[in-house]
Short mmCIF file of C-alpha atoms in Angstrom, two decimals:
data_model
loop_
_atom_site.label_atom_id
_atom_site.label_comp_id
_atom_site.label_asym_id
_atom_site.label_seq_id
_atom_site.Cartn_x
_atom_site.Cartn_y
_atom_site.Cartn_z
CA PRO A 1 -10.04 -21.59 -2.72
CA ILE A 2 -10.10 -20.80 0.99
CA ALA A 3 -11.46 -23.37 3.44
CA SER A 4 -14.61 -22.32 5.28
CA ASP A 5 -12.96 -22.84 8.68
CA ALA A 6 -9.88 -20.76 7.80
CA VAL A 7 -9.12 -17.62 9.80
CA ILE A 8 -8.74 -14.56 7.58
CA ILE A 9 -5.69 -12.49 8.58
CA VAL A 10 -5.80 -8.73 7.95
CA ASP A 11 -2.76 -6.63 8.91
CA ASN A 12 -3.95 -3.02 8.77
CA GLY A 13 -1.05 -0.81 7.78
CA SER A 14 -1.50 2.87 7.03
CA SER A 15 0.19 2.47 3.65
CA TYR A 16 -0.55 -1.18 2.84
CA ILE A 17 -3.05 -3.77 4.06
CA LYS A 18 -1.69 -7.30 4.03
CA VAL A 19 -4.27 -10.08 3.82
CA GLY A 20 -4.26 -13.85 3.69
CA VAL A 21 -5.10 -17.01 5.58
CA SER A 22 -3.93 -18.38 8.92
CA GLY A 23 -1.23 -21.02 8.79
CA GLU A 24 0.29 -19.65 5.57
CA GLU A 25 3.78 -18.17 5.50
CA MET A 26 3.10 -15.05 3.44
CA PRO A 27 0.10 -12.79 2.80
CA ARG A 28 -1.79 -13.54 -0.40
CA PHE A 29 -2.25 -9.87 -1.21
CA VAL A 30 -0.48 -6.64 -0.25
CA VAL A 31 -2.95 -3.86 -1.04
CA PRO A 32 -2.16 -0.14 -1.00
CA ALA A 33 -4.54 1.42 1.52
CA VAL A 34 -5.92 3.81 -1.07
CA VAL A 35 -9.40 4.53 -2.42
CA GLY A 36 -9.70 6.61 -5.62
CA GLN A 37 -12.73 8.35 -7.10
CA SER A 38 -13.46 11.21 -9.51
CA ASP A 39 -16.47 13.35 -10.31
CA GLU A 40 -16.47 11.97 -13.85
CA ARG A 41 -16.61 8.35 -12.67
CA GLU A 42 -19.44 9.20 -10.28
CA ARG A 43 -21.42 10.87 -13.09
CA ARG A 44 -21.00 7.69 -15.13
CA GLY A 45 -22.24 5.59 -12.23
CA LEU A 46 -18.87 3.96 -11.65
CA GLY A 47 -17.71 3.02 -8.18
CA PRO A 48 -14.36 3.85 -6.58
CA LEU A 49 -11.09 2.12 -7.43
CA PHE A 50 -8.99 0.45 -4.77
CA GLY A 51 -5.32 -0.21 -4.08
CA HIS A 52 -3.07 -0.66 -7.11
CA ASP A 53 -5.98 0.04 -9.49
CA ALA A 54 -6.39 3.50 -7.97
CA LEU A 55 -2.67 4.31 -7.98
CA ARG A 56 -2.17 3.13 -11.56
CA TYR A 57 -5.35 4.60 -13.04
CA GLU A 58 -4.78 6.04 -16.50
CA GLY A 59 -8.22 7.39 -17.33
CA GLY A 60 -8.73 10.82 -18.80
CA GLU A 61 -9.61 12.47 -15.51
CA ARG A 62 -7.42 12.54 -12.41
CA LEU A 63 -8.59 10.49 -9.47
CA LYS A 64 -8.83 12.02 -6.05
CA LEU A 65 -6.97 9.61 -3.77
CA HIS A 66 -8.16 8.96 -0.23
CA ARG A 67 -6.14 7.13 2.43
CA PRO A 68 -8.66 5.92 5.02
CA LEU A 69 -5.93 4.93 7.50
CA ASP A 70 -3.78 8.05 7.16
CA PRO A 71 -2.31 8.34 10.70
CA SER A 72 -2.37 12.15 10.52
CA LYS A 73 -6.17 12.15 10.16
CA GLU A 74 -9.21 10.51 11.71
CA ILE A 75 -10.10 7.09 10.31
CA ASP A 76 -12.29 7.36 7.21
CA TRP A 77 -14.71 4.57 8.15
CA PRO A 78 -16.94 4.53 5.04
CA ARG A 79 -13.99 4.27 2.66
CA LEU A 80 -12.19 1.80 4.93
CA ALA A 81 -15.30 -0.42 4.93
CA ALA A 82 -15.44 -0.21 1.13
CA LEU A 83 -11.75 -1.17 0.91
CA TRP A 84 -12.24 -4.16 3.23
CA ASP A 85 -15.30 -5.17 1.20
CA HIS A 86 -13.15 -5.15 -1.93
CA ILE A 87 -10.46 -7.21 -0.19
CA PHE A 88 -12.85 -9.87 1.15
CA GLU A 89 -15.03 -10.38 -1.89
CA GLU A 90 -12.93 -9.35 -4.91
CA LEU A 91 -9.41 -10.35 -3.89
CA LEU A 92 -9.85 -13.22 -1.44
CA GLY A 93 -13.16 -14.33 -2.96
CA VAL A 94 -14.77 -15.04 0.42
CA LEU A 95 -17.96 -14.08 2.21
CA PRO A 96 -16.82 -12.55 5.51
CA GLU A 97 -19.86 -13.93 7.35
CA GLU A 98 -18.49 -17.43 6.78
CA HIS A 99 -15.13 -16.78 8.47
CA HIS A 100 -13.31 -15.89 11.65
CA VAL A 101 -11.12 -12.79 11.30
CA LEU A 102 -7.91 -11.77 13.01
CA MET A 103 -7.00 -8.13 12.47
CA THR A 104 -4.09 -6.06 13.67
CA GLU A 105 -4.78 -2.73 15.31
CA LEU A 106 -5.65 0.39 13.35
CA PRO A 107 -3.48 3.53 13.65
CA ASP A 108 -6.00 4.98 16.10
CA MET A 109 -7.21 2.43 18.66
CA SER A 110 -9.01 4.80 21.01
CA ALA A 111 -12.01 3.40 22.85
CA GLN A 112 -14.33 4.97 20.29
CA SER A 113 -12.42 3.54 17.32
CA THR A 114 -12.20 0.11 18.94
CA ARG A 115 -15.97 0.01 19.43
CA ARG A 116 -16.55 1.23 15.87
CA LEU A 117 -14.30 -1.52 14.52
CA TYR A 118 -16.24 -4.26 16.32
CA GLU A 119 -19.56 -2.74 15.28
CA LEU A 120 -18.46 -2.71 11.65
CA MET A 121 -17.14 -6.25 11.68
CA PHE A 122 -20.10 -7.79 13.49
CA GLU A 123 -23.00 -5.68 12.17
CA TYR A 124 -21.95 -4.92 8.58
CA PHE A 125 -19.57 -7.75 7.66
CA GLU A 126 -21.20 -10.23 10.10
CA VAL A 127 -17.94 -12.12 10.67
CA GLN A 128 -18.19 -15.21 12.86
CA SER A 129 -15.60 -13.92 15.30
CA LEU A 130 -13.01 -11.14 15.59
CA TYR A 131 -9.70 -10.83 17.36
CA VAL A 132 -7.75 -7.57 17.22
CA GLY A 133 -4.04 -7.96 17.98
CA ASN A 134 -1.20 -5.52 18.47
CA GLN A 135 1.35 -5.60 15.63
CA GLY A 136 4.25 -5.66 18.07
CA GLU A 137 2.92 -8.66 19.97
CA MET A 138 2.22 -10.46 16.70
CA ALA A 139 5.80 -9.81 15.50
CA LEU A 140 7.21 -11.28 18.73
CA SER A 141 4.92 -14.27 18.30
CA ALA A 142 6.42 -14.84 14.85
CA GLU A 143 9.87 -15.05 16.47
CA GLY A 144 8.72 -17.29 19.33
CA ILE A 145 9.89 -14.69 21.88
CA GLU A 146 8.02 -14.00 25.13
CA THR A 147 10.18 -11.17 26.48
CA GLY A 148 11.47 -8.56 24.09
CA VAL A 149 10.87 -5.15 22.58
CA VAL A 150 9.47 -4.65 19.10
CA ILE A 151 10.23 -1.74 16.82
CA ASP A 152 7.25 -1.83 14.49
CA TRP A 153 7.80 0.82 11.86
CA GLY A 154 5.62 1.03 8.80
CA ASN A 155 3.68 4.26 8.30
CA ARG A 156 3.72 4.85 12.03
CA LEU A 157 6.19 3.95 14.74
CA GLN A 158 5.50 1.91 17.83
CA VAL A 159 8.09 0.61 20.25
CA VAL A 160 6.36 -2.09 22.30
CA PRO A 161 7.96 -3.93 25.24
CA VAL A 162 6.55 -7.34 26.15
CA ILE A 163 7.54 -9.19 29.33
CA GLU A 164 6.68 -12.90 29.63
CA GLY A 165 4.00 -12.50 26.98
CA VAL A 166 2.39 -9.43 28.59
CA ARG A 167 2.51 -6.08 26.81
CA GLN A 168 3.71 -3.15 28.95
CA PRO A 169 1.44 -0.29 27.78
CA HIS A 170 2.83 2.21 30.32
CA ALA A 171 6.24 1.95 28.66
CA ALA A 172 5.19 1.58 25.01
CA MET A 173 5.65 4.48 22.62
CA HIS A 174 3.49 5.36 19.62
CA LEU A 175 4.35 8.08 17.10
CA ARG A 176 2.69 9.05 13.84
CA ILE A 177 5.93 9.01 11.91
CA GLY A 178 6.97 6.53 9.26
CA ALA A 179 6.91 5.74 5.56
CA GLY A 180 4.72 8.71 4.69
CA ASN A 181 7.14 11.13 6.36
CA LEU A 182 10.08 9.49 4.63
CA ASN A 183 8.33 9.73 1.26
CA GLU A 184 7.66 13.44 1.78
CA PHE A 185 11.28 13.97 2.87
CA LEU A 186 12.67 11.98 -0.08
CA ALA A 187 10.41 13.82 -2.54
CA ARG A 188 11.75 17.09 -1.17
CA LEU A 189 15.38 15.97 -1.31
CA ILE A 190 15.40 14.55 -4.84
CA THR A 191 14.21 17.83 -6.35
CA GLU A 192 17.92 18.69 -6.02
CA HIS A 193 18.48 16.37 -8.99
CA GLY A 194 15.52 17.69 -10.96
CA ASN A 195 13.14 14.89 -9.98
CA TYR A 196 9.55 15.71 -9.05
CA PHE A 197 7.25 13.27 -7.26
CA ASP A 198 4.04 13.98 -5.39
CA PRO A 199 4.31 11.96 -2.14
CA LEU A 200 0.54 11.44 -2.07
CA VAL A 201 0.26 10.23 -5.66
CA HIS A 202 3.62 8.64 -6.49
CA VAL A 203 3.75 6.28 -3.51
CA GLU A 204 4.91 3.24 -5.49
CA GLU A 205 7.64 5.21 -7.28
CA LEU A 206 9.01 6.66 -4.03
CA ASP A 207 8.86 3.22 -2.40
CA ALA A 208 10.85 1.83 -5.35
CA ILE A 209 13.49 4.55 -4.96
CA LYS A 210 13.80 3.85 -1.23
CA ALA A 211 14.08 0.10 -1.85
CA GLY A 212 16.48 0.38 -4.79
CA LEU A 213 18.79 3.24 -3.86
CA CYS A 214 18.55 4.23 -0.20
CA GLN A 215 20.67 2.93 2.66
CA VAL A 216 21.50 4.01 6.20
CA ALA A 217 24.93 5.59 6.66
CA MET A 218 26.98 4.00 9.43
CA ASP A 219 28.85 7.30 9.76
CA PRO A 220 26.74 10.22 8.46
CA HIS A 221 29.57 12.71 9.03
CA ALA A 222 31.89 10.72 6.77
CA ALA A 223 29.11 10.25 4.21
CA GLY A 224 28.61 14.01 4.14
CA GLU A 225 32.26 14.53 3.26
CA ARG A 226 31.89 12.68 -0.06
CA SER A 227 31.12 14.66 -3.22
CA GLU A 228 27.67 14.50 -4.82
CA LEU A 229 29.17 13.19 -8.05
CA GLU A 230 30.83 10.33 -6.17
CA GLN A 231 27.51 9.36 -4.58
CA GLU A 232 25.32 9.53 -7.69
CA ARG A 233 23.36 6.41 -8.59
CA LYS A 234 20.61 5.76 -11.13
CA LEU A 235 17.47 3.65 -11.02
CA THR A 236 14.99 2.78 -13.75
CA LEU A 237 11.47 2.78 -12.34
CA PRO A 238 8.78 0.31 -13.54
CA SER A 239 7.31 3.18 -15.58
CA GLY A 240 10.59 3.43 -17.50
CA LYS A 241 11.54 6.76 -15.95
CA VAL A 242 15.20 7.01 -14.89
CA VAL A 243 15.93 8.81 -11.62
CA THR A 244 19.31 9.93 -10.32
CA VAL A 245 20.06 10.46 -6.64
CA GLY A 246 23.19 11.37 -4.75
CA SER A 247 23.46 12.07 -1.04
CA GLU A 248 19.67 11.79 -0.83
CA SER A 249 20.21 8.01 -0.74
CA TRP A 250 21.46 8.21 2.87
CA ARG A 251 20.02 11.57 3.94
CA CYS A 252 16.48 10.22 3.59
CA PRO A 253 16.80 7.27 6.03
CA GLU A 254 19.02 9.42 8.28
CA GLY A 255 15.71 10.98 9.28
CA LEU A 256 15.01 7.81 11.28
CA PHE A 257 17.95 8.60 13.56
CA ASN A 258 17.73 12.38 13.24
CA PRO A 259 14.03 13.34 12.85
CA PRO A 260 14.72 17.11 13.13
CA ALA A 261 16.27 16.79 9.65
CA MET A 262 12.71 16.01 8.48
CA GLY A 263 11.31 18.91 10.49
CA LEU A 264 10.11 16.68 13.36
CA ASP A 265 10.94 17.65 16.93
CA ILE A 266 11.35 14.16 18.38
CA PRO A 267 14.31 11.94 19.36
CA GLY A 268 15.82 9.39 16.99
CA ILE A 269 14.77 5.75 17.02
CA HIS A 270 17.79 4.70 19.10
CA GLN A 271 16.90 7.15 21.88
CA ASN A 272 13.23 6.15 21.76
CA LEU A 273 14.13 2.48 22.09
CA TYR A 274 16.42 3.17 25.03
CA ASN A 275 13.78 5.33 26.74
CA VAL A 276 11.11 2.63 26.39
CA VAL A 277 13.31 -0.05 27.97
CA GLN A 278 14.26 2.30 30.83
CA LYS A 279 10.56 2.59 31.72
CA CYS A 280 10.39 -1.19 32.30
CA PRO A 281 11.31 -3.06 35.52
CA ILE A 282 15.07 -3.00 36.04
CA ASP A 283 15.33 -6.78 36.31
CA ALA A 284 13.81 -7.20 32.81
CA ARG A 285 15.88 -4.63 30.94
CA ASN A 286 18.81 -6.82 29.94
CA GLU A 287 16.47 -9.45 28.52
CA LEU A 288 14.50 -6.79 26.65
CA PHE A 289 17.71 -5.45 25.12
CA SER A 290 18.68 -8.99 24.13
CA HIS A 291 15.53 -9.36 22.03
CA VAL A 292 15.06 -6.18 20.00
CA VAL A 293 12.85 -7.33 17.13
CA LEU A 294 12.47 -5.26 13.96
CA CYS A 295 9.18 -5.21 12.08
CA GLY A 296 7.80 -3.17 9.21
CA GLY A 297 8.97 -1.71 5.92
CA SER A 298 10.73 1.33 7.39
CA THR A 299 13.28 -1.00 9.05
CA LEU A 300 14.34 -2.57 5.72
CA PHE A 301 17.01 -0.05 4.73
CA PRO A 302 20.46 -1.67 4.39
CA ASN A 303 22.58 -0.99 7.51
CA PHE A 304 19.55 -0.04 9.63
CA PRO A 305 20.01 -2.92 12.15
CA GLU A 306 23.77 -2.29 12.40
CA ARG A 307 23.38 1.46 12.88
CA LEU A 308 20.64 0.93 15.47
CA TYR A 309 22.92 -1.47 17.37
CA LYS A 310 25.77 1.03 17.24
CA GLU A 311 23.70 3.98 18.47
CA VAL A 312 21.85 2.12 21.25
CA ARG A 313 25.06 0.53 22.49
CA MET A 314 26.55 3.98 23.02
CA LEU A 315 23.60 4.87 25.28
CA MET A 316 23.94 1.75 27.46
CA ASN A 317 26.21 1.27 30.42
CA VAL A 318 29.25 -0.91 29.79
CA ALA A 319 27.98 -3.82 31.91
CA SER A 320 24.74 -4.10 29.89
CA GLN A 321 26.18 -3.65 26.39
CA ARG A 322 26.91 -7.36 25.97
CA HIS A 323 23.18 -8.16 26.20
CA LEU A 324 22.17 -6.07 23.19
CA HIS A 325 20.96 -8.07 20.19
CA VAL A 326 18.90 -6.82 17.25
CA HIS A 327 16.78 -9.43 15.46
CA ALA A 328 16.38 -8.48 11.80
CA THR A 329 14.87 -11.32 9.79
CA LYS A 330 14.52 -11.10 6.01
CA ARG A 331 10.74 -11.38 6.37
CA ARG A 332 10.42 -8.54 8.87
CA LYS A 333 8.32 -6.49 6.44
CA TYR A 334 5.58 -9.07 7.05
CA ALA A 335 6.49 -10.04 10.63
CA ALA A 336 3.23 -8.78 12.15
CA TRP A 337 1.16 -10.58 9.50
CA LEU A 338 3.19 -13.77 9.91
CA GLY A 339 2.81 -13.71 13.70
CA ALA A 340 -0.93 -13.21 13.30
CA SER A 341 -1.02 -16.12 10.84
CA VAL A 342 0.71 -18.37 13.40
CA PHE A 343 -1.52 -17.19 16.25
CA GLY A 344 -4.70 -17.63 14.22
CA SER A 345 -3.84 -21.29 13.59
CA MET A 346 -3.12 -22.13 17.25
CA ASP A 347 -5.51 -24.21 19.33
CA VAL A 348 -5.83 -21.37 21.85
CA PHE A 349 -7.23 -18.91 19.30
CA PRO A 350 -10.95 -19.83 19.65
CA SER A 351 -10.73 -19.24 23.41
CA VAL A 352 -9.49 -15.64 23.09
CA THR A 353 -11.44 -14.33 20.10
CA ALA A 354 -14.78 -12.49 20.41
CA PHE A 355 -17.74 -14.27 18.80
CA GLN A 356 -20.97 -12.88 17.35
CA GLU A 357 -22.88 -13.99 20.43
CA ASP A 358 -20.43 -12.12 22.71
CA TYR A 359 -21.22 -8.96 20.81
CA TRP A 360 -24.99 -9.31 20.60
CA ASP A 361 -25.34 -10.57 24.20
CA GLY A 362 -23.54 -7.47 25.51
CA ASN A 363 -20.46 -9.39 26.68
CA LEU A 364 -17.94 -7.69 24.41
CA ASP A 365 -16.72 -5.25 27.07
CA LYS A 366 -16.11 -8.12 29.48
CA HIS A 367 -14.30 -10.11 26.80
CA LEU A 368 -12.02 -7.22 25.90
CA ALA A 369 -11.38 -6.36 29.55
CA GLU A 370 -10.02 -9.87 30.02
CA GLN A 371 -7.53 -9.07 27.26
CA GLY A 372 -6.65 -5.75 28.90
CA ASN A 373 -8.61 -3.74 26.31
CA VAL A 374 -11.20 -1.86 28.34
CA LEU A 375 -13.69 0.10 26.21
#
């Protein structure tokens, strides 16, 4: 049971939504951000399936899968509302109108999307109050750091510098590249070994392959010199299917440092990080480099922190290199959720969240402007 005064924490990832209660150390549920429906189910008067139920559906007809937070598309608000409804009432077993809610930002936080989010939460779900936090700031909060730069990389990438607790939006970088791109790249690569996976349907299988077999190469040139046979490894998936991969195990995450290999014309993560810090005041740069905090599932590959350190260090001047430190905690996959959980349980939280009366009295714009979020 969840106490009536508990703050509900919702970390809105493009691939997974992590939900739970403030003050707890881990989310209670990690839900694939997927809604599935078929013509046959509709004819039978059956509603959509959500999350794992949609991905693992074994009915006679094939479900059409929808990803309401797909960063390459506009937000699918009706299906997102249905997914949140499922999370609140079916998974958490709560009535949203009885709780305060802390959400992390959606992939698209334009002024229009921000207003739509508040409208949905206050008018449809009727939550008592709502605070929308940036994933990067929440991840820093989890580490107790006031000045640092967060690499938040799930199904999208954001590199967010924060100085003395204040986000630096002019220097932050946001790219729609992440787990989805890696899944597409991996699916393409492993056809070399006769494996076929649809990156839109076989999300859990591709995630299992990344988690079980993939690692970042410290020296990609040397890795490329090894024979395929020497690099072959096998993994048995939960379905019982056995997959074999070779050089794909390091070529997939190499896309993080060399995006053109995935067909993306952007710099690698090391260059992006360096560029973001260089846009910040010169007297804060060393401290920013000393607190590089990793967050999100796409940073979990073995050797990712070490390779990032190596590549960024080569971009820095000799005098600054000693300041570089990459924070890579074991719980970084849930760092944004954990930071939100901590923040939602702090005494200051009621003074910064927007309440129902703020919304209905027309004071929401003023409230958000005080947070630096002008609609």
